[in-house]
Short mmCIF file of C-alpha atoms in Angstrom, two decimals:
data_model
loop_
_atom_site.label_atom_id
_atom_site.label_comp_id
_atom_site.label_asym_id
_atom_site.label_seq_id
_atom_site.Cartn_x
_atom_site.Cartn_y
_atom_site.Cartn_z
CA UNK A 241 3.08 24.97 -87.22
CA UNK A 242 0.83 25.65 -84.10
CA UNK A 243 -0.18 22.58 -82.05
CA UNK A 244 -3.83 22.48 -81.31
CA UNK A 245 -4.58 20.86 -77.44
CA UNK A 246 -7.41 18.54 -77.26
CA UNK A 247 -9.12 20.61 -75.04
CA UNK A 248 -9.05 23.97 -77.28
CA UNK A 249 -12.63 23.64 -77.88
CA UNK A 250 -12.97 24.83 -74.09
CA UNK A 251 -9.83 27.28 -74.19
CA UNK A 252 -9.95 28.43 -77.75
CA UNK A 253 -6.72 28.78 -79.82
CA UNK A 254 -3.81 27.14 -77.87
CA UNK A 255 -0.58 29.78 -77.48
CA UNK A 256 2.44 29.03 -80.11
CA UNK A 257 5.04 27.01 -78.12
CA UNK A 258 8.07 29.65 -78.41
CA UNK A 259 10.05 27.04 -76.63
CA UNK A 260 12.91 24.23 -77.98
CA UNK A 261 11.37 21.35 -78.96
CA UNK A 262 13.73 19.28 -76.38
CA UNK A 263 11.94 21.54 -73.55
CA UNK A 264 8.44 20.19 -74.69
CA UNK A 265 10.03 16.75 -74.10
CA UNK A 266 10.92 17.60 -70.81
CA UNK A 267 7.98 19.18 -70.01
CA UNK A 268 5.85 15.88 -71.17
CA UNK A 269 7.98 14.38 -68.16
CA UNK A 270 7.55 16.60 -65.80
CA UNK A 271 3.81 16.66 -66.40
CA UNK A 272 3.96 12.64 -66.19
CA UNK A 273 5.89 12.64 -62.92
CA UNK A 274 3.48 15.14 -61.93
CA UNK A 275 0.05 12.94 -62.80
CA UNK A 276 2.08 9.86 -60.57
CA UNK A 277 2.51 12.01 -58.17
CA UNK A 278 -1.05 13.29 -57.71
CA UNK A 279 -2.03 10.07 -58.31
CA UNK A 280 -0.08 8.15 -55.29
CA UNK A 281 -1.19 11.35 -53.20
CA UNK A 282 -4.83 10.04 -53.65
CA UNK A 283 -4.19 6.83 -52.97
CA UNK A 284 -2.65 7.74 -49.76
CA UNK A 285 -5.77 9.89 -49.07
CA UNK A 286 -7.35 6.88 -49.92
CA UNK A 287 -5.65 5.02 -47.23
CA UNK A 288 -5.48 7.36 -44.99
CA UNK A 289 -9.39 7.70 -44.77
CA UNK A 290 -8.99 3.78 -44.58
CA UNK A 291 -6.97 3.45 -41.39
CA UNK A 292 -8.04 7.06 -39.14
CA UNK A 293 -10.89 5.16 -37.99
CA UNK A 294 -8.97 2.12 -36.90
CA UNK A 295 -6.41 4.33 -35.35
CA UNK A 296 -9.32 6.25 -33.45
CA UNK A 297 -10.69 3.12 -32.74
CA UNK A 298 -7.89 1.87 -31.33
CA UNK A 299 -7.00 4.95 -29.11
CA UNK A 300 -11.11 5.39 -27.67
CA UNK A 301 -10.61 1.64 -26.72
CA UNK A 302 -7.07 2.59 -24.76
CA UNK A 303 -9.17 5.64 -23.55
CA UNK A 304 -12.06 3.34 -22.73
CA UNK A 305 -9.87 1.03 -20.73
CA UNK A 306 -8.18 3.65 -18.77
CA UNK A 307 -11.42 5.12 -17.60
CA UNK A 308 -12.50 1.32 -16.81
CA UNK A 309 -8.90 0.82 -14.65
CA UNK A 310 -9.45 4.13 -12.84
CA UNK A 311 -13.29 3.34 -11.80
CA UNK A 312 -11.96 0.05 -10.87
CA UNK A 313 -8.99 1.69 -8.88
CA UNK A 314 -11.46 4.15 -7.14
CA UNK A 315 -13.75 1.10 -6.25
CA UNK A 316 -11.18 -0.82 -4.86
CA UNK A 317 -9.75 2.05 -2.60
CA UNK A 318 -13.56 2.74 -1.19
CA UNK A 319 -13.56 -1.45 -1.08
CA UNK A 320 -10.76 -0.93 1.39
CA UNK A 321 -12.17 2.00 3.25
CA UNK A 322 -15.01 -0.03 4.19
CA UNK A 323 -13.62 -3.26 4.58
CA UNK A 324 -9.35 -2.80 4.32
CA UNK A 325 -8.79 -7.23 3.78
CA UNK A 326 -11.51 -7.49 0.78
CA UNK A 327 -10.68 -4.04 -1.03
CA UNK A 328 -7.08 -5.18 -1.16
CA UNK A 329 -8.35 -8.76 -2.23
CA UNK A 330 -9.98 -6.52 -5.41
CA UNK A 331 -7.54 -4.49 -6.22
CA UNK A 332 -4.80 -7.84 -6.61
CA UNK A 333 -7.77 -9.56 -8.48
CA UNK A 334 -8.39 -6.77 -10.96
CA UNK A 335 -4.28 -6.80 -11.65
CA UNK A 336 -4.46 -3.22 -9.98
CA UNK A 337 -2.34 -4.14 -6.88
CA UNK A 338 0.70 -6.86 -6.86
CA UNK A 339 0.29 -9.24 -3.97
CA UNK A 340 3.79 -8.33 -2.81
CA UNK A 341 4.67 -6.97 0.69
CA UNK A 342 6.25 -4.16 -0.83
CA UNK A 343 3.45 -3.06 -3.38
CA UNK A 344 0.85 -3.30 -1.00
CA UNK A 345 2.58 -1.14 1.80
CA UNK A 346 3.60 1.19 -1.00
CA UNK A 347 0.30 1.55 -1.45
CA UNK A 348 -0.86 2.34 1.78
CA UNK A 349 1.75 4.32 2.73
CA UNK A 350 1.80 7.06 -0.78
CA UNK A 351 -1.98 6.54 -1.44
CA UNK A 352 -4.06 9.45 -1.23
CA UNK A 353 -7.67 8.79 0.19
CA UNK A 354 -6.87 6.00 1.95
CA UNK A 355 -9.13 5.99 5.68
CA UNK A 356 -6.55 5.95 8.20
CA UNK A 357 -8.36 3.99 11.08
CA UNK A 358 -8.63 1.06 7.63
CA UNK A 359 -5.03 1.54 7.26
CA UNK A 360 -4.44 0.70 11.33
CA UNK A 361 -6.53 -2.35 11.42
CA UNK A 362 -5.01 -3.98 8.23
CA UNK A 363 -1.56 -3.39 9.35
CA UNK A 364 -2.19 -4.58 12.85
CA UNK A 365 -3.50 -8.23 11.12
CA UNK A 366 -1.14 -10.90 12.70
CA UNK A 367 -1.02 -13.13 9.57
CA UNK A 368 2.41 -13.64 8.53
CA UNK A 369 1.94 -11.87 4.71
CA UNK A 370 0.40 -9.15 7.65
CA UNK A 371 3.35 -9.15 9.54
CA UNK A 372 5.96 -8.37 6.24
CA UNK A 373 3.54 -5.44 4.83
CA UNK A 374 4.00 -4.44 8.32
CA UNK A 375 7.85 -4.17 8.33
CA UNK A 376 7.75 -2.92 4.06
CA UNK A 377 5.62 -0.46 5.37
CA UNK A 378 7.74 0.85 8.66
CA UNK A 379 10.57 0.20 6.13
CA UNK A 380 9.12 3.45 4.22
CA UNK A 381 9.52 6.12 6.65
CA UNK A 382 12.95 7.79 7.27
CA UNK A 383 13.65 8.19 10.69
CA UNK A 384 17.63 8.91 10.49
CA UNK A 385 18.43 11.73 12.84
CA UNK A 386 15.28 12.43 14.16
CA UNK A 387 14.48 12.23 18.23
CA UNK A 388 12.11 9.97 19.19
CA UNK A 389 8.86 12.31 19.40
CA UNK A 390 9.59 13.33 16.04
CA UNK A 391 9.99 9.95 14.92
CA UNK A 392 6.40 8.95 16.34
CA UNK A 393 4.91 12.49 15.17
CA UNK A 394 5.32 11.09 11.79
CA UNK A 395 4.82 7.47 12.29
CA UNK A 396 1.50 7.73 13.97
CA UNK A 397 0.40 10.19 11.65
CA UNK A 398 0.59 7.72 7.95
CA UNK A 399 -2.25 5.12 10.06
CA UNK A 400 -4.45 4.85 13.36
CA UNK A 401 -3.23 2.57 15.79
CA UNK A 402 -5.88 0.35 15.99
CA UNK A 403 -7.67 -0.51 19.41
CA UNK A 404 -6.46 -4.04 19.89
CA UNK A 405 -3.54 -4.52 22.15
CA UNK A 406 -1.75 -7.66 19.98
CA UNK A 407 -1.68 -4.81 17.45
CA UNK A 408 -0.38 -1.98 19.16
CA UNK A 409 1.86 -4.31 20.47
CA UNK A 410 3.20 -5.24 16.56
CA UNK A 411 2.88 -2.00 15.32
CA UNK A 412 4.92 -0.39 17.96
CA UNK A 413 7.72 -3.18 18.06
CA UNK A 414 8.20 -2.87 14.25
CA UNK A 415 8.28 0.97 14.67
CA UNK A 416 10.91 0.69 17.93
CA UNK A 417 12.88 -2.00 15.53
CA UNK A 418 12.89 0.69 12.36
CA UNK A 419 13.63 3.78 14.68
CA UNK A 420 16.97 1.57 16.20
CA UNK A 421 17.88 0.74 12.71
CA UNK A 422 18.30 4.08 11.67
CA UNK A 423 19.53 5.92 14.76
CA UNK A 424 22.26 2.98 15.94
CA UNK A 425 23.04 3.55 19.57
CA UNK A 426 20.45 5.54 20.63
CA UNK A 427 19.24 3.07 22.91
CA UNK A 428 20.41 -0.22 24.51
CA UNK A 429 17.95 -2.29 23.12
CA UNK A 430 14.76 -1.94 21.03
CA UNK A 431 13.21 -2.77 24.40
CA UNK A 432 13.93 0.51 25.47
CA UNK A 433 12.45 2.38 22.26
CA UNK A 434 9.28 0.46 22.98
CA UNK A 435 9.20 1.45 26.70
CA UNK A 436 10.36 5.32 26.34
CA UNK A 437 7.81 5.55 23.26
CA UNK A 438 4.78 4.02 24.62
CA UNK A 439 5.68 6.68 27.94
CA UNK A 440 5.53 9.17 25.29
CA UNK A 441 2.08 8.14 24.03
CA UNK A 442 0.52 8.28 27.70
CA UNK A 443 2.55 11.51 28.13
CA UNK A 444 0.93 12.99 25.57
CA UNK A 445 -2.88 11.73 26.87
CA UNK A 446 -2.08 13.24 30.12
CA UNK A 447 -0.97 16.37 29.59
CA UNK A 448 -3.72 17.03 27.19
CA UNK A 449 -6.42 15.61 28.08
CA UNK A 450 -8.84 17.82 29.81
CA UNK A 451 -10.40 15.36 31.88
CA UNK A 452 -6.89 14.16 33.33
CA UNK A 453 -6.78 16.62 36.84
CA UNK A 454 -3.10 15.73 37.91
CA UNK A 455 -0.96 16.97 34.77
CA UNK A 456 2.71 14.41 35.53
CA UNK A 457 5.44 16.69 35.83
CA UNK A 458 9.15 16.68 34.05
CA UNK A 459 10.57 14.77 37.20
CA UNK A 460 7.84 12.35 37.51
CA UNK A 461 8.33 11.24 33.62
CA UNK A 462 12.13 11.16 34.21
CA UNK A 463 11.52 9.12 37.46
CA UNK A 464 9.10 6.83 35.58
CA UNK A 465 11.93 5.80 33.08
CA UNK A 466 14.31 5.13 35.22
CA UNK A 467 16.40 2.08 34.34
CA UNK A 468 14.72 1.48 31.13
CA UNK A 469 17.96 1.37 29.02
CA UNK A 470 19.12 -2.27 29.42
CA UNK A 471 19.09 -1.30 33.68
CA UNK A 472 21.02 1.90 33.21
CA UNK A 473 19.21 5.40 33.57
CA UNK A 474 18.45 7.29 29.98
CA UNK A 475 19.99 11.05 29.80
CA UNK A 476 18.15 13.29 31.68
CA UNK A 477 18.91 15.92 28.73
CA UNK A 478 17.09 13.62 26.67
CA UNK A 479 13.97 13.03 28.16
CA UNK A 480 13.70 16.67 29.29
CA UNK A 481 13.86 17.51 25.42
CA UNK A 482 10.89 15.26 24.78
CA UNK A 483 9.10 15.83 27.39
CA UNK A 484 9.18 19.68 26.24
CA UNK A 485 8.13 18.73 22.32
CA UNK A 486 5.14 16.67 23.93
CA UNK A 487 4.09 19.61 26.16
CA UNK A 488 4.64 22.18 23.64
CA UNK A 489 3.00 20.62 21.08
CA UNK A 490 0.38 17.52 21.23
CA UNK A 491 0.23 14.66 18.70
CA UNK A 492 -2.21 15.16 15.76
CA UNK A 493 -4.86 12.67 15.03
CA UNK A 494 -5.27 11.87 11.65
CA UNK A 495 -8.21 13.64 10.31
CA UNK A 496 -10.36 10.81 9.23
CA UNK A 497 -9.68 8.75 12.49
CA UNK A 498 -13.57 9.24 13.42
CA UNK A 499 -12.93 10.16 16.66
CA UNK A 500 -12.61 13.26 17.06
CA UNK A 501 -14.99 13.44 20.47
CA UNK A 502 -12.26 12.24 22.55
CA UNK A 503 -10.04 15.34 22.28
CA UNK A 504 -7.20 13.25 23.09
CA UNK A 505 -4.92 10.98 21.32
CA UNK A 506 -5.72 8.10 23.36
CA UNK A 507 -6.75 5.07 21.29
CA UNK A 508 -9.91 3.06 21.62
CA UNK A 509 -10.19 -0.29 23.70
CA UNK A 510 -11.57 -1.69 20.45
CA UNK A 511 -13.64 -0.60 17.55
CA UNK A 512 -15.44 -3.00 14.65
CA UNK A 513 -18.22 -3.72 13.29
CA UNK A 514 -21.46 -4.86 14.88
CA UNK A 515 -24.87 -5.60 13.79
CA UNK A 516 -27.66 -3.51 16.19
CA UNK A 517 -30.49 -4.00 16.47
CA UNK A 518 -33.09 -0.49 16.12
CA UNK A 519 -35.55 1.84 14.68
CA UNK A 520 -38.99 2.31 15.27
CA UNK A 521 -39.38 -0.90 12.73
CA UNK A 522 -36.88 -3.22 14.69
CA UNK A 523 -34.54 -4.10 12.49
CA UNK A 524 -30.28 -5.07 12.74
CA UNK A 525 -27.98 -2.35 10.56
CA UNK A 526 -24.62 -2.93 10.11
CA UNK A 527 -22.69 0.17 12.28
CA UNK A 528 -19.39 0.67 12.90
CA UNK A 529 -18.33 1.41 16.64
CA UNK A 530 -15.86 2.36 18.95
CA UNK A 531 -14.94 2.06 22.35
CA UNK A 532 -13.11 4.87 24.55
CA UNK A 533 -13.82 7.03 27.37
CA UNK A 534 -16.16 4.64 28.93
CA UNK A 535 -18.67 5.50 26.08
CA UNK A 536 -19.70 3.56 23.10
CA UNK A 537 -19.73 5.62 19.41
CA UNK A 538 -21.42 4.00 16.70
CA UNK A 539 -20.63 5.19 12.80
CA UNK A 540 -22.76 4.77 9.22
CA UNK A 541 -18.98 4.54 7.91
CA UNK A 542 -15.33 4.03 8.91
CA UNK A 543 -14.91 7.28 7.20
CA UNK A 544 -17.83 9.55 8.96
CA UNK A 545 -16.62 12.19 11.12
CA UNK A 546 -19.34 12.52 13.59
CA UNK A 547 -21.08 9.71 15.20
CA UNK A 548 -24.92 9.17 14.58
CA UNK A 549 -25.42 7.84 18.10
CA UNK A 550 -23.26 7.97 21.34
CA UNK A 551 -23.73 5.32 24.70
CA UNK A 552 -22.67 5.85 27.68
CA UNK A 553 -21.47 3.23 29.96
CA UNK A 554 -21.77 4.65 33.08
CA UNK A 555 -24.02 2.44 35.56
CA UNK A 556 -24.48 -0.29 32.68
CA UNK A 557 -23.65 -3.91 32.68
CA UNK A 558 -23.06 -6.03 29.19
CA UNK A 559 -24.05 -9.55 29.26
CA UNK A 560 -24.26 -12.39 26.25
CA UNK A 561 -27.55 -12.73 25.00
CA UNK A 562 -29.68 -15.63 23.16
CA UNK A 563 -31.08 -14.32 20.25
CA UNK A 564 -33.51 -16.35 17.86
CA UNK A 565 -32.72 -13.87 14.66
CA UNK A 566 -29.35 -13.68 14.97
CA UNK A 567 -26.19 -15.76 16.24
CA UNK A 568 -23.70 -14.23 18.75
CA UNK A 569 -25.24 -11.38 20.74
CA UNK A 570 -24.35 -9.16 23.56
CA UNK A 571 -27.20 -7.03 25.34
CA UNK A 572 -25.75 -3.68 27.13
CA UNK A 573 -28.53 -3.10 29.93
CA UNK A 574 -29.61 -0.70 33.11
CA UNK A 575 -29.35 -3.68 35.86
CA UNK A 576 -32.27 -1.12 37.74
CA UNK A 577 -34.64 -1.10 34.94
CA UNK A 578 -34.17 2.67 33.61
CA UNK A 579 -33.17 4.05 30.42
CA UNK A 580 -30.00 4.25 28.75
CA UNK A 581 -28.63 8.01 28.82
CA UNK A 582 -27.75 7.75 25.83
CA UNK A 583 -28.07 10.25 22.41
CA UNK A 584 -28.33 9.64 18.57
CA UNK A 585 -28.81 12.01 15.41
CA UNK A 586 -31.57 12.34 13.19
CA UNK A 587 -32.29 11.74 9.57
CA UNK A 588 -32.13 16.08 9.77
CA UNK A 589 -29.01 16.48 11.97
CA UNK A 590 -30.84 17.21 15.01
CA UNK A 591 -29.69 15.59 17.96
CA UNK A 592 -32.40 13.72 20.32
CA UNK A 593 -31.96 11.37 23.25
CA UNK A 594 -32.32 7.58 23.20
CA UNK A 595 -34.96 5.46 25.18
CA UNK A 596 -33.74 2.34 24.88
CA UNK A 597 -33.83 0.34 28.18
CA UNK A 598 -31.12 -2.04 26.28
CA UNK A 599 -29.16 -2.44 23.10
CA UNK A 600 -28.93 -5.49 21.40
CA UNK A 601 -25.81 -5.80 18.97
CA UNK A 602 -24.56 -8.79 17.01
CA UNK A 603 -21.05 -9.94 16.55
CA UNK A 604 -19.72 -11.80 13.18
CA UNK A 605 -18.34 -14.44 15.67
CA UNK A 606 -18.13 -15.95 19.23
CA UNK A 607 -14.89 -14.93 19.61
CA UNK A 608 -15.33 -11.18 18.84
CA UNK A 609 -18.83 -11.23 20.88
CA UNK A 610 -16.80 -12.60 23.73
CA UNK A 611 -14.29 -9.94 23.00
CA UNK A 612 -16.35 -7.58 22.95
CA UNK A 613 -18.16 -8.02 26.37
CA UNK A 614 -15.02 -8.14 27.87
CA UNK A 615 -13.53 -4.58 26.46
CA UNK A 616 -16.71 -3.28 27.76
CA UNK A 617 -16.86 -4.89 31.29
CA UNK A 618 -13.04 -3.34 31.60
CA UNK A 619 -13.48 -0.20 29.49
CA UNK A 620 -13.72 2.13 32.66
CA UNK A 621 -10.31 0.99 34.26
CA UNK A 622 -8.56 -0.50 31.80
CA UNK A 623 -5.95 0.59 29.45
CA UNK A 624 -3.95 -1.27 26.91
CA UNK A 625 -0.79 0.89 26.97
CA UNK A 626 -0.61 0.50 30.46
CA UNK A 627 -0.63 -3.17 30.39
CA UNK A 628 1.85 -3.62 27.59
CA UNK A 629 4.32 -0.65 28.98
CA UNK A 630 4.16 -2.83 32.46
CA UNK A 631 4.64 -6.23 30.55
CA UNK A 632 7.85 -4.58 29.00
CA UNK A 633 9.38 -3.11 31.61
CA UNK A 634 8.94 -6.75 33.82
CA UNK A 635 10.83 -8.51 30.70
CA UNK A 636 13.41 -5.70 31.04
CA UNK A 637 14.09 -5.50 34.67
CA UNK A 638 13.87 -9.69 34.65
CA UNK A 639 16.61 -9.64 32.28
CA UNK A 640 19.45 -7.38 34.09
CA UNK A 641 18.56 -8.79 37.06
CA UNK A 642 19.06 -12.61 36.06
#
């Protein structure tokens, strides 16, 4: 007898089942397995709908954090640019920089961005965490197998040396330390590193530096490192070789070292910042400046590459000065009344001359003011590499000869 389905009233007459009974048993199965099946498909529908948007929500707030860590990041490396000791002091607050020697001179060694000249000054700090992200950072460059020029081509090329003497002096004897590690018996001592590479340094200023007349000659650079090796003389065949790769080729300045005026790889007397005093409404803006060449270039930013205002310090004295708005000034002056020859730039770009009669600038301390005035006052005549190559070479020639 035909079976009727419940549902014939939409279908009409249902077809004769032609099959074995024991088939439509099987089939009632297979239809039941198949209603389960649908039905635990909805309910994972059902819970799939449920979790997507606490899986999204999870992922936008990863998303959102990463985009919060790499503002942070970028904030802490323009921190630095400006001010190298607080946008490190960010970064290790904001877990984005371990206070470890090695992270930190990881950091400013394989960081991209990073202002050079900010790089100098923090590495030339004489505190003694300083002092080991110093020797981490030296610790990063390779110089196995390289001569000594090509050894500070690189070196002097990851920072700026910095203007102070203490810190050329720390920079330089971690760099002759490193360079002796890695090239053992080279020299003597890494006395004579220091010696033969500040020589290098003032080799390098003389020979291309347009304002320097009498160009020193191979003999006169030999002859000027004589007995520099612990008393004995170095090779000849040596210091002909570098004396070649410094003619041949100058040192390059980093290209944010704000300085490029000088045309020479000589490094300033000093360089900070200093409040001055200016504009038609007086008023004291923070500018950062640098001494060299006898003038006086004054920045917006570390990182600008032109000055906005240039003093000469031909014919001018620099004297500490009272001042009722502000603590710690300095006064650079005409001692015969007349203005300052010096130049500044424009809100435009255009380039007009100065008529100050004096410039007032504030220091953040006695101690730098009074530093200050006195890397002025000697600006014209003197020179930090000379002083420490001469200190050297006494302590050298004191100790074969005792």
């Amino acid at each position: 007898m035909a079976i009727r389905r419940r549902d014939s009233f939409l279908w009409g007459r249902a077809p004769v089942d032609l099959h074995h009974p024991g088939d439509s048993r099987q089939g009632g199965i297979i239809r039941t397995h198949t209603f389960e099946l649908l039905d635990d498909i909805q309910n994972l529908r059902l819970e799939i709908n449920r979790v997507t948007p606490e899986i999204h929500g999870s992922e936008t707030k990863e998303q959102n954090k990463n985009v919060v860590r790499k503002r942070r990041f970028l904030r802490g490396k323009k921190k630095f640019n400006m001010d190298p000791k607080k946008g490190v002091h960010y970064l290790v607050e904001n877990n984005l920089l371990e206070w470890r020697a090695e992270s930190v001179a990881e950091f400013l060694y394989k960081e991209e961005g990073l202002n050079k000249t900010a790089i100098g000054n923090f590495l030339g700090e004489r505190e003694e965490m300083h002092l080991q992200i110093l020797k981490a950072f030296v610790g990063l460059h390779e110089f196995s197998d390289l001569n000594l020029v090509q050894a500070l081509r690189q070196f002097l090329w990851s920072f700026r040396l910095p203007g102070e003497a203490q810190k050329i002096d720390r920079m330089m004897e971690a760099f002759a330390t490193r360079y002796c590690d890695c090239n053992p018996g080279v020299f003597q001592s890494t006395d004579t590193c220091y010696i033969l590479s500040f020589a290098i340094i003032m080799l390098n200023t003389s020979l291309h530096n347009p304002n320097v007349k009498d160009k020193p000659s191979l003999q006169r650079f030999v002859s000027m490192n004589r007995g520099i090796n612990h008393g004995e003389d170095l090779s000849t065949e040596l210091l002909t070789k570098l004396y070649a790769s410094i003619r041949s080729e100058p040192f390059k300045i980093p290209e944010d070292d704000g300085n490029d005026l000088t045309l020479t790889f000589f490094n300033p007397d000093r360089e900070g910042w200093l409040l001055k005093l200016g504009g038609q409404v007086k008023t004291w803006k923070r500018r950062w400046f640098i001494l060299t060449d006898s003038c006086l270039y004054y920045f917006k930013y570390t990182t600008d590459k032109d000055p906005i205002g240039i003093i000469p310090l031909e014919d001018l004295c620099v004297r500490e000065l009272q001042d009722s708005s502000k603590p710690y000034c300095l006064e650079l002056y005409n001692p015969k009344g007349q203005k300052i020859k010096a130049c500044k730039t424009e809100n435009k770009g255009r380039v007009v001359q100065g008529k100050h009669q004096s410039y007032k600038l504030s220091a953040a301390s006695e101690e730098e003011r009074d530093n200050w005035i006195g890397a002025i006052s000697a600006s014209v005549t003197k020179n930090p590499f000379c002083d420490l190559l001469s200190l050297r070479k006494r302590k050298v020639i004191g100790h074969t000869s005792s």
